[in-house]
Amino acid sequence: MMTNPSNRLTQGQFSFLPDLTDAQITAQIKYALKNGWAIGVEYTDDPHPRNVYWEMFGMPMFDLKDPAGILMEINNCRKTFPNHYVRVTAFDSTPGWETPRMSYIVNRPKTEPGFGLVRQEGDGRRIHYTVHSYATDKPETERY
Amino acid sequence: MATHTMKGKERYKSGVIPYKQMGYWEPDYKPKDTDVIALFRITPQPGVDADEAAAAVAGESSTATWTVVWTDRLTACELYRAKAFHIDQVPNTGEGTKVEAQYFAYIAYDIDLFEPGSIANLTASIIGNVFGFKAVKALRLEDMRIPVAYLKTFQGPATGIVVERERLDKFGRPLLGATTKPKLGLSGRNYGRVVYEALKGGLDFVKDDENINSQPFMHWRDRFLYCMEAVNRASAASGEVKGHYLNVTAGTMEDMYERAEFAKSLGSLIVMIDLVIGYTAIQSMAKWARKNDMILHLHRAGNSTYSRQKNHGMNFRVICKWMRMAGVDHIHAGTVVGKLEGDPLMIKGFYDTLRDSRTPKSLEHGLFFEQDWASLNRVMPVASGGIHAGQMHQLIHYLGEDVVLQFGGGTIGHPMGIQAGATANRVALEAMILARNEGRDYLKEGPEILDAAAKGCSPLRAALDTWKDITFNYDSTDTADFVPTATPSV
C-alpha cells in the first residue's frame, strides 16, 4: 500500500478527491468541450511518473462533441481494463499551447503497491536514484 | 529664443541649447514597427516644461550630452536620436490635486541603438544615466513596447509553461509550492526533512529562499544532496514528478555554473536564481538551462527597491518583460491577497505580460502598448507570501491556473504538521478546480466549497480554522492611473 496521505497514486488533477462519479466526469467533459479541446482515454499498468505514453484507448475523440458519448467511451475503457489505471486527457490544438490542458485518473487497480526507491551510491556522497514500480516486476498484463 | 527644432549650422553652433530644439522632441513622429518605445512618468523640476523634460529624457537615454558637439555631424545622428513624440498629463496630478504635475512621455528608439539579445545593453540606454538627470525631479519607466524584430534576437524562457507542464506531467491546475522555513539556520539534514514532508503531503515543488546560498550553517552541496533525497523519496511515495528549486545564486558565474552542474548531476529538474545576480548573469543561466533541460526559477529579490514607489524607479511590468526576454521560466509576480504589495488590476497586467502570446493595450491594467510576444515561451508566474488554503477561490479567480501557488507558512505552519499542511492545500486546490470546471460560481461559493471538501479532509478543516481571519488589507502603492479610484487589496 502506498503511504502518502491519500494512500494511492496521486497523478492527475483530482487524485486527492474522492473518486469522481459519472456525473462529475460528465461535468469535466463539458468543460473540455466548451474550450474546444479533444478528449482522449488512455490506460496503463505501468504508472511510473515518467511513463508518458500510456496506451491509447482509440484516438482522441476530435469529432465527438456529445458528453454522453464520450462518457460511454471512458466507461468502455474502464470495463475493458478494470484493473488498470485509466486517465482522461484533454488536448488543446490552439497555437502556443498544442498540449494537454487537463488530465485526471478515472480508474485504478484495486491494490496499488506503489514504488520503491533504488539508491546507487556514487562518488563522494552522490546518489543516483531510480523510482521503481513494484508492479512492473511482473510482465505486462499480469501486474495487478 | 526660438522654439522650433534647429537644423544645420544653427543647430551645431557650440554652446548649450534646449533638448527640444536639438531634435529630441518630434510631436509629428510616427513610430516604426521596429522601434523600441518607452513610456516614462516624468515629474519635471519646477520651471521645466513637460515637453522639454520629455526631450531631455529622450536625449539623455540616447545620443545627447549637455552641450552641442560637432561630431554628431559625422553620424546619421537623426536616426540615432531617441524621439519624444507624445506627452499626456497623468490623471489626478497637477493643479487642483495634492500631487505635483506628472507627465507620461512616449519616446521612440531606433532598433539599431541596441545590441541584439542583450538586456544589459537595452537597459544601459533606457535606465542608464537618465534617472539621475537633474532636470527631472523624479522619473519612472512605466512600460515598453518591444518590437518583434528585437524580441526575435532573444532566446526567451528556457522551458516555458507548456514544456514545464509536459515534463512535470501536471495539467489543468495551478502548481503548488512552499518555501522552506525558517529561511536561515537549518542544517542540511533538517532542511531536507521539510522538503520531504511538504512534497509527500501533496505539493509539487519546494523552494529555497532567496538568501539561502552557502552559509556556515549549511553549505550548498549538503543542501543539494539532502534535498534531492527528499525529492526522490517523495516522488516514490506519490508516483508523481516532484521538484525542489535549488538556489544556485553565488558570488561569481563560475560558482553558479558549478552549483547548477551539480544540481543536474543529482537529477534535479529545476534550479533557481535571484534577480540581484544581474541581467547578464540571468541570461547566461537561461542559456545554460535551455542547454541542460532545466527549468529556471527566478526570485525577484530586490525589485521593490525600485518598483514600488509610483513616481520614481520602474514598474514591475517592465521587469516582467525583460525577464521573459532574458529567459526565465518562473518569476514571482504577486498574489493580490497575500502579504506583499499588489493591486489586483496591476497584477493582472503582470500575469498577462508573462503568460499571453499577445497582450492588448489595456490602460486599466497598466499596459500602455499592444505587445506581440513573437512566440517567446510563456513564463509561469509564482504567487508567494502570506497566502493560505482558505483563499483558494480568490487565488484561482485572480491568478488563473497557470501559476505556482506557494504556501510557505500555510504549509509548514499547519497545526497538524507539514504533510497535513500540504495535503490541506492540495485538497483545497483540487476541489476548487473541480468546482470551477463544473461551472459553479466558485468565487462566491468558495467558502462553502472548501467547507464541503474539509468534511473528508481533517487537515483542510484545521487549516481553514487556523487562518480563517487572516487577510492583509493595506492599500497598494502601485495602482492604475486610469480608474476612478484605486482598487484596494482584497
XYZ file of C-alpha atoms in Angstrom:
634
model
C 0.000 0.000 0.000
C 1.191 3.495 -0.691
C 1.801 5.560 2.443
C 1.140 9.039 1.096
C -1.860 10.904 2.580
C -4.329 9.523 0.015
C -2.774 6.031 0.039
C -2.722 5.996 -3.719
C -1.071 7.251 -6.885
C -1.702 10.985 -6.998
C -1.012 11.846 -10.631
C -3.667 13.910 -12.413
C -5.885 16.802 -11.417
C -8.204 15.167 -8.900
C -6.430 12.285 -7.136
C -6.728 13.934 -3.698
C -10.530 13.988 -4.009
C -12.906 11.034 -3.654
C -13.297 9.059 -6.918
C -15.303 11.068 -9.429
C -18.863 9.939 -10.148
C -20.127 9.653 -13.717
C -21.975 12.940 -13.220
C -18.765 14.644 -12.107
C -16.835 13.186 -15.043
C -19.557 14.427 -17.393
C -19.200 17.967 -15.987
C -15.445 17.847 -16.652
C -16.068 16.565 -20.195
C -18.389 19.514 -20.792
C -15.727 21.920 -19.580
C -13.205 20.490 -22.054
C -15.712 20.585 -24.916
C -16.631 24.181 -24.085
C -12.959 25.064 -24.503
C -12.735 23.229 -27.821
C -10.419 20.501 -26.533
C -10.437 16.908 -27.803
C -10.716 14.154 -25.225
C -8.597 11.037 -25.231
C -8.767 7.963 -22.977
C -5.568 6.153 -22.029
C -4.736 3.187 -19.814
C -1.627 1.586 -18.373
C -0.313 -0.960 -15.917
C 2.979 0.945 -15.603
C 2.217 4.111 -13.639
C 5.847 5.238 -13.275
C 5.821 9.055 -13.036
C 7.996 9.295 -16.149
C 5.912 6.849 -18.176
C 4.461 9.419 -20.553
C 2.960 7.117 -23.136
C 0.036 5.243 -21.687
C -1.803 3.046 -24.221
C -4.452 4.926 -26.179
C -7.969 3.533 -25.976
C -8.564 4.694 -29.535
C -7.549 8.080 -30.876
C -8.542 11.336 -29.180
C -12.197 11.985 -29.972
C -11.705 15.060 -32.139
C -15.135 14.903 -33.714
C -17.275 13.658 -30.849
C -18.953 16.577 -29.095
C -21.538 14.617 -27.129
C -20.621 14.291 -23.422
C -22.723 11.127 -23.047
C -20.929 9.501 -25.972
C -17.535 10.425 -24.516
C -18.510 9.088 -21.095
C -19.526 5.842 -22.815
C -16.021 5.527 -24.289
C -14.469 6.217 -20.888
C -16.659 3.547 -19.332
C -15.839 1.103 -22.120
C -12.192 1.537 -21.275
C -12.856 1.070 -17.564
C -14.829 -2.128 -18.279
C -12.172 -3.483 -20.617
C -9.332 -2.693 -18.193
C -10.919 -2.759 -14.735
C -7.586 -3.322 -13.015
C -5.520 -0.751 -14.921
C -5.035 2.946 -14.441
C -7.276 4.896 -16.808
C -6.891 8.614 -17.388
C -8.812 11.200 -19.353
C -6.754 13.799 -21.189
C -7.981 16.922 -22.988
C -5.862 18.099 -25.916
C -5.721 21.765 -26.952
C -4.636 22.405 -30.540
C -4.536 26.209 -30.418
C -1.235 27.879 -31.384
C 1.093 28.462 -28.481
C -0.489 25.606 -26.475
C -0.749 22.437 -28.587
C -0.523 20.322 -25.446
C -2.743 18.554 -22.880
C -4.779 21.006 -20.799
C -6.493 18.509 -18.489
C -5.543 15.078 -17.228
C -7.222 13.076 -14.489
C -7.443 9.471 -13.373
C -10.853 7.768 -13.558
C -9.911 4.177 -12.790
C -7.219 2.458 -10.775
C -6.257 -1.078 -9.694
C -7.814 -2.459 -6.512
C -4.459 -2.517 -4.815
C -1.722 -0.033 -5.546
C 1.649 -1.332 -4.371
C 3.406 1.889 -5.335
C 7.083 2.459 -5.836
C 10.398 1.730 -4.226
C 13.418 3.960 -4.382
C 16.624 2.331 -5.558
C 19.775 4.143 -4.497
C 23.013 3.657 -6.323
C 25.866 5.078 -4.285
C 28.293 7.064 -6.421
C 31.335 9.282 -5.966
C 31.534 11.273 -2.775
C 28.097 11.294 -1.260
C 26.350 11.396 -4.622
C 23.433 9.015 -5.097
C 21.695 8.089 -8.335
C 18.041 7.468 -7.684
C 15.707 5.143 -9.539
C 11.987 5.152 -8.819
C 10.912 1.554 -9.261
C 7.316 0.415 -9.660
C 6.743 -2.822 -7.731
C 4.015 -3.851 -10.164
C 6.373 -3.846 -13.137
C 8.376 -6.718 -11.658
C 5.690 -8.831 -13.303
C 5.175 -8.933 -17.073
C 2.692 -6.712 -18.878
C -0.986 -7.680 -18.375
C -0.133 -9.686 -15.212
C 0.672 -6.776 -12.941
C -2.449 -6.059 -10.967
C 14.800 82.127 -28.095
C 13.407 80.106 -30.973
C 11.257 77.097 -30.075
C 11.500 75.235 -33.395
C 13.770 72.283 -33.989
C 17.048 73.758 -35.171
C 18.823 72.461 -38.227
C 22.213 72.741 -39.928
C 24.680 75.423 -38.942
C 22.348 76.961 -36.368
C 21.909 73.573 -34.622
C 25.600 72.764 -34.370
C 26.950 76.105 -33.150
C 28.979 75.462 -29.974
C 27.068 76.066 -26.763
C 24.006 74.828 -24.931
C 20.525 74.719 -26.480
C 17.309 73.143 -25.198
C 16.915 69.406 -25.885
C 13.648 70.170 -27.643
C 15.467 72.135 -30.268
C 18.232 69.581 -30.635
C 15.774 67.168 -32.266
C 14.664 65.072 -29.306
C 11.071 66.358 -29.383
C 9.196 65.380 -32.527
C 5.448 65.546 -31.976
C 4.794 64.539 -35.605
C 6.936 61.406 -35.426
C 5.156 58.155 -36.299
C 6.975 55.273 -34.576
C 8.128 52.494 -36.872
C 7.111 48.872 -36.238
C 10.755 48.166 -35.447
C 11.164 50.992 -32.894
C 11.509 50.289 -29.219
C 9.023 52.556 -27.419
C 9.422 53.501 -23.775
C 6.830 55.192 -21.644
C 8.194 57.309 -18.806
C 6.375 59.048 -15.991
C 8.168 62.366 -15.597
C 7.970 64.824 -12.730
C 9.775 67.880 -14.154
C 11.758 70.213 -11.937
C 9.873 73.475 -11.221
C 10.133 75.747 -14.247
C 10.922 72.959 -16.732
C 8.247 72.481 -19.402
C 6.860 68.990 -19.816
C 7.933 68.713 -23.440
C 11.445 69.937 -22.661
C 11.675 67.396 -19.829
C 10.484 64.645 -22.198
C 13.015 65.731 -24.816
C 15.735 65.737 -22.168
C 14.857 62.178 -21.154
C 14.925 61.123 -24.816
C 18.275 62.852 -25.254
C 19.974 61.526 -22.133
C 18.762 57.972 -22.822
C 20.158 58.062 -26.354
C 22.771 60.256 -28.004
C 22.793 63.588 -26.199
C 25.224 65.200 -23.869
C 24.758 68.544 -22.120
C 26.269 70.648 -24.858
C 26.355 70.714 -28.637
C 29.074 68.555 -30.218
C 30.052 68.925 -33.864
C 30.953 65.235 -34.075
C 27.218 64.456 -34.311
C 27.569 65.554 -37.924
C 29.867 62.631 -38.681
C 26.950 60.261 -37.951
C 23.385 59.581 -39.049
C 22.559 61.417 -35.846
C 18.900 61.998 -36.655
C 18.368 58.238 -36.814
C 20.111 57.571 -33.501
C 18.356 60.320 -31.562
C 15.530 58.985 -29.437
C 12.380 60.951 -30.154
C 9.859 62.062 -27.583
C 6.714 62.129 -29.686
C 3.802 62.385 -27.288
C 3.055 63.538 -23.753
C -0.056 63.285 -21.605
C -0.548 64.755 -18.185
C -1.068 61.944 -15.663
C -4.682 61.914 -14.415
C -5.144 63.252 -10.884
C -1.844 65.142 -10.783
C -1.030 68.846 -11.062
C -3.169 71.854 -10.245
C -6.129 71.188 -8.002
C -4.688 67.882 -6.710
C -2.328 67.017 -3.882
C 0.284 65.636 -6.271
C 2.644 67.795 -8.309
C 2.192 67.586 -12.062
C 3.419 64.370 -13.697
C 3.510 63.534 -17.389
C 3.539 60.339 -19.408
C 6.148 60.756 -22.143
C 6.282 58.364 -25.102
C 9.774 58.009 -26.502
C 10.778 56.024 -29.601
C 14.224 54.477 -30.133
C 15.541 53.081 -33.394
C 16.272 49.340 -33.153
C 19.904 49.891 -34.190
C 20.551 51.650 -30.883
C 20.523 48.248 -29.206
C 22.716 45.165 -29.333
C 20.780 42.069 -30.348
C 19.967 39.701 -27.489
C 21.355 41.880 -24.681
C 19.167 43.058 -21.804
C 22.255 44.748 -20.377
C 22.657 46.893 -23.476
C 18.954 47.717 -23.723
C 18.825 48.783 -20.093
C 22.105 50.696 -20.190
C 20.327 53.113 -22.532
C 16.811 53.120 -21.188
C 17.615 53.268 -17.471
C 21.312 54.092 -17.652
C 22.204 57.683 -16.878
C 18.860 59.299 -17.260
C 17.376 58.541 -13.840
C 19.869 60.809 -12.130
C 19.323 63.655 -14.531
C 18.814 66.969 -12.727
C 16.122 68.455 -14.989
C 13.664 65.836 -13.813
C 12.709 65.661 -10.176
C 11.559 62.074 -10.459
C 11.327 59.559 -13.275
C 9.681 56.192 -13.621
C 9.823 53.749 -16.505
C 6.223 52.569 -16.770
C 6.130 50.332 -19.821
C 7.915 49.388 -23.016
C 6.843 48.165 -26.439
C 9.480 45.742 -27.666
C 9.337 45.220 -31.427
C 9.051 41.683 -32.778
C 12.296 42.164 -34.678
C 14.166 42.763 -31.423
C 12.343 40.036 -29.472
C 13.486 37.538 -32.080
C 17.081 38.156 -31.009
C 16.338 36.746 -27.537
C 16.107 33.085 -26.529
C 13.164 33.644 -24.194
C 12.174 31.264 -21.390
C 14.377 28.180 -21.339
C 11.427 25.847 -20.867
C 8.130 27.766 -20.783
C 4.769 26.840 -19.314
C 3.848 24.257 -21.951
C 7.031 22.213 -21.739
C 7.304 22.596 -17.975
C 3.856 21.052 -17.575
C 4.683 18.262 -20.014
C 7.862 17.450 -18.087
C 6.038 17.511 -14.771
C 3.008 15.659 -16.171
C 0.741 18.164 -14.402
C -2.065 19.853 -16.313
C -5.149 21.913 -15.705
C -4.461 23.186 -12.212
C -2.069 25.615 -10.540
C 1.129 24.034 -9.270
C 1.682 24.034 -5.534
C 4.851 25.069 -3.783
C 6.263 26.194 -0.482
C 9.406 27.920 0.661
C 11.361 26.112 3.350
C 11.122 27.907 6.689
C 12.879 29.094 8.729
C 14.762 30.734 5.902
C 18.061 30.554 7.698
C 19.728 28.307 10.219
C 18.561 24.791 9.366
C 21.233 22.162 8.796
C 21.110 20.295 5.506
C 19.605 17.225 7.133
C 16.854 19.170 8.912
C 16.221 21.276 5.837
C 15.628 18.205 3.668
C 13.089 16.984 6.226
C 10.873 19.993 5.476
C 11.216 19.350 1.757
C 10.292 15.673 2.091
C 7.264 16.259 4.304
C 5.835 19.003 2.097
C 6.293 17.073 -1.144
C 4.970 13.820 0.242
C 1.952 15.674 1.635
C 0.968 16.811 -1.837
C 2.982 19.800 -3.013
C 4.674 19.765 -6.415
C 7.625 21.954 -5.514
C 9.530 23.194 -2.520
C 11.807 26.191 -2.807
C 14.998 27.562 -1.357
C 14.578 31.100 -0.188
C 16.375 33.937 -1.924
C 19.058 34.261 0.721
C 19.830 30.563 1.053
C 23.128 30.167 -0.769
C 26.063 28.645 1.095
C 26.293 29.834 4.664
C 28.150 28.446 7.672
C 25.070 26.611 8.971
C 24.500 24.813 5.645
C 26.859 24.653 2.707
C 25.334 24.309 -0.707
C 26.431 20.769 -1.518
C 24.899 19.484 1.683
C 21.645 21.207 0.897
C 21.539 19.855 -2.643
C 22.230 16.270 -1.544
C 19.623 16.209 1.225
C 17.016 17.990 -0.908
C 17.387 15.500 -3.742
C 16.990 12.611 -1.309
C 13.765 14.279 -0.183
C 12.539 14.901 -3.735
C 13.122 11.321 -4.830
C 11.646 9.794 -1.676
C 8.506 11.897 -2.154
C 8.316 11.032 -5.826
C 8.402 7.323 -4.991
C 5.818 7.777 -2.232
C 3.339 9.562 -4.502
C 4.121 8.351 -8.005
C 4.379 11.985 -9.116
C 7.182 14.085 -10.533
C 8.387 16.409 -7.761
C 10.977 19.160 -7.596
C 12.899 21.474 -5.337
C 14.194 24.814 -6.617
C 17.865 24.576 -5.739
C 19.131 28.139 -5.445
C 22.413 28.347 -7.350
C 22.915 32.067 -6.682
C 26.567 32.693 -5.808
C 29.290 35.310 -5.916
C 30.590 34.507 -9.393
C 29.303 32.958 -12.613
C 31.827 30.141 -12.206
C 30.362 29.250 -8.817
C 26.832 29.367 -10.213
C 27.703 27.062 -13.091
C 29.389 24.660 -10.679
C 26.288 24.543 -8.479
C 23.944 24.190 -11.437
C 26.009 21.332 -12.857
C 25.930 19.565 -9.503
C 22.141 20.001 -9.336
C 21.888 18.484 -12.799
C 24.111 15.559 -11.883
C 21.801 14.782 -8.960
C 18.782 14.664 -11.256
C 17.103 17.927 -10.237
C 14.702 19.259 -12.845
C 14.796 22.868 -11.660
C 17.329 25.398 -10.394
C 16.802 28.860 -9.053
C 18.479 32.263 -9.236
C 17.863 35.656 -7.647
C 17.151 38.851 -9.596
C 20.079 40.503 -7.803
C 22.610 38.429 -9.770
C 22.078 40.882 -12.640
C 20.676 40.786 -16.126
C 23.680 39.297 -17.871
C 24.043 36.513 -15.310
C 20.330 35.759 -15.693
C 20.689 35.478 -19.469
C 23.696 33.191 -19.029
C 21.774 30.932 -16.668
C 18.814 30.877 -19.073
C 21.090 29.651 -21.847
C 22.572 27.066 -19.514
C 19.070 25.938 -18.506
C 17.954 25.557 -22.132
C 21.076 23.558 -22.923
C 20.636 21.283 -19.912
C 16.849 20.634 -19.913
C 16.451 22.554 -16.677
C 13.574 24.757 -15.535
C 14.832 28.142 -14.309
C 13.125 29.792 -11.355
C 13.736 33.481 -10.659
C 13.133 35.034 -7.259
C 12.588 38.782 -7.699
C 14.838 39.671 -4.775
C 15.453 43.404 -4.628
C 12.817 44.596 -7.082
C 10.819 46.563 -4.539
C 13.746 48.918 -4.027
C 12.870 50.480 -7.379
C 9.423 49.215 -8.424
C 7.168 50.168 -5.570
C 7.044 53.953 -5.479
C 4.810 55.448 -8.078
C 6.840 58.480 -9.047
C 10.358 57.072 -9.376
C 12.066 53.897 -10.490
C 10.454 51.398 -12.779
C 7.255 49.470 -12.917
C 7.434 45.733 -12.264
C 5.699 45.069 -15.593
C 8.888 46.208 -17.309
C 10.875 43.708 -15.232
C 8.359 41.057 -16.344
C 9.046 41.936 -19.976
C 12.812 41.937 -19.570
C 12.773 38.648 -17.685
C 10.637 36.975 -20.345
C 13.189 38.137 -22.904
C 16.117 37.141 -20.664
C 14.704 33.626 -20.478
C 13.492 32.676 -17.003
C 10.686 30.117 -16.598
C 9.270 31.244 -13.249
C 9.061 34.691 -11.682
C 7.373 35.891 -8.510
C 4.692 38.318 -9.700
C 2.340 38.957 -6.799
C -0.567 37.296 -5.016
C -3.261 40.012 -4.820
C -4.438 38.595 -1.486
C -1.144 37.951 0.307
C 1.247 39.954 2.443
C 3.217 41.718 -0.313
C 2.369 44.743 -2.446
C -0.154 44.054 -5.177
C -3.161 45.784 -6.680
C -5.434 43.240 -8.479
C -5.574 45.162 -11.755
C -1.841 45.776 -11.842
C -1.108 42.137 -11.065
C -3.361 41.016 -13.890
C -1.221 43.200 -16.149
C 1.959 41.466 -14.895
C 0.473 37.986 -15.296
C -0.840 38.700 -18.798
C 2.565 40.066 -19.784
C 4.235 36.862 -18.634
C 1.708 34.356 -19.976
C -0.041 35.645 -23.093
C 1.228 35.336 -26.640
C -0.126 38.814 -27.365
C -1.226 41.406 -24.840
C -3.611 44.138 -25.998
C -3.238 47.716 -24.833
C -5.162 47.983 -21.565
C -4.695 51.139 -19.535
C -6.667 49.897 -16.536
C -4.147 47.053 -16.208
C -1.244 49.418 -16.759
C -0.476 48.050 -20.224
C 0.207 51.077 -22.407
C 1.040 49.182 -25.595
C -0.138 46.210 -27.541
C 2.674 43.671 -27.331
C 3.165 40.734 -29.674
C 5.421 38.225 -27.927
C 6.726 36.725 -31.159
C 6.306 33.121 -29.964
C 8.641 33.539 -26.992
C 7.705 30.893 -24.431
C 5.292 31.740 -21.656
C 6.649 32.410 -18.159
C 4.949 30.745 -15.185
C 4.158 33.414 -12.564
C 4.657 32.480 -8.925
C 2.377 33.731 -6.163
C 4.121 33.676 -2.825
C 3.844 35.441 0.509
C 1.102 35.253 3.112
C -1.406 33.070 1.258
C -3.340 30.099 2.662
C -5.838 27.409 1.662
C -8.836 29.475 2.764
C -8.146 31.924 -0.081
C -8.116 29.269 -2.807
C -11.187 30.584 -4.631
C -9.770 34.121 -4.704
C -6.353 32.939 -5.823
C -7.776 30.958 -8.746
C -10.108 33.804 -9.662
C -7.372 36.427 -9.739
C -4.418 34.371 -10.893
C -5.859 31.617 -13.108
C -4.469 28.103 -13.409
C -1.036 28.720 -14.936
C 0.655 29.834 -11.747
C 2.640 28.316 -8.905
C 0.818 28.972 -5.626
C 3.359 28.930 -2.841
C 2.097 28.349 0.657
C 5.180 28.516 2.870
C 3.789 29.425 6.270
C 0.460 27.991 5.066
C 2.092 24.565 4.790
C 4.857 24.485 7.374
C 2.821 26.369 9.984
C -0.072 23.899 9.888
C -1.099 22.754 13.404
C -1.023 19.071 12.394
C 2.362 19.232 10.716
C 3.917 19.844 7.341
C 2.442 16.868 5.477
C -1.014 17.787 6.702
C -0.447 21.388 5.632
C 0.496 20.268 2.148
C -2.492 17.931 1.929
C -4.856 20.715 3.008
C -3.588 22.926 0.209
C -3.786 20.199 -2.428
C -7.321 19.150 -1.449
C -8.489 22.777 -1.422
C -6.938 23.315 -4.838
C -8.388 20.211 -6.473
C -11.843 20.850 -5.002
C -11.834 24.409 -6.305
C -10.660 23.450 -9.812
C -13.308 20.729 -9.946
C -15.970 23.271 -8.957
C -14.697 25.886 -11.393
C -14.790 23.416 -14.273
C -18.301 22.359 -13.272
C -19.377 25.936 -13.932
C -20.094 26.851 -10.327
C -19.809 30.467 -9.163
C -16.737 29.409 -7.213
C -15.644 32.897 -6.196
C -18.921 33.447 -4.372
C -19.365 29.866 -3.184
C -15.661 29.410 -2.360
C -16.037 29.129 1.420
C -18.822 26.531 1.046
C -16.805 24.531 -1.484
C -13.874 24.483 0.946
C -16.092 23.537 3.892
C -17.535 20.654 1.894
C -14.065 19.430 0.885
C -12.928 19.697 4.510
C -15.601 17.206 5.587
C -13.454 14.463 4.088
C -10.128 16.052 4.978
C -9.362 16.993 8.573
C -6.102 18.777 7.648
C -8.094 21.169 5.453
C -10.584 21.729 8.271
C -7.700 22.623 10.598
C -6.145 24.961 8.023
C -9.417 26.799 7.478
C -9.939 27.168 11.225
C -6.374 28.336 11.885
C -6.181 31.029 9.221
C -9.820 31.978 8.702
C -9.394 35.589 9.754
C -6.017 36.274 8.170
C -6.106 38.934 5.485
C -3.707 41.705 4.563
C -5.841 44.745 3.892
C -3.460 47.536 3.047
C -3.790 49.902 0.120
C -1.368 49.271 -2.685
C 1.083 51.995 -3.622
C 1.357 50.906 -7.246
C -2.117 51.388 -8.695
C -3.660 52.165 -12.078
C -3.854 55.792 -13.207
C -6.853 55.131 -15.367
C -9.530 54.004 -12.926
C -11.659 56.437 -10.959
C -10.436 55.182 -7.582
C -7.558 52.998 -6.525
C -8.630 49.385 -6.076
C -7.938 48.129 -2.569
C -6.154 44.832 -1.980
C -8.739 42.241 -1.176
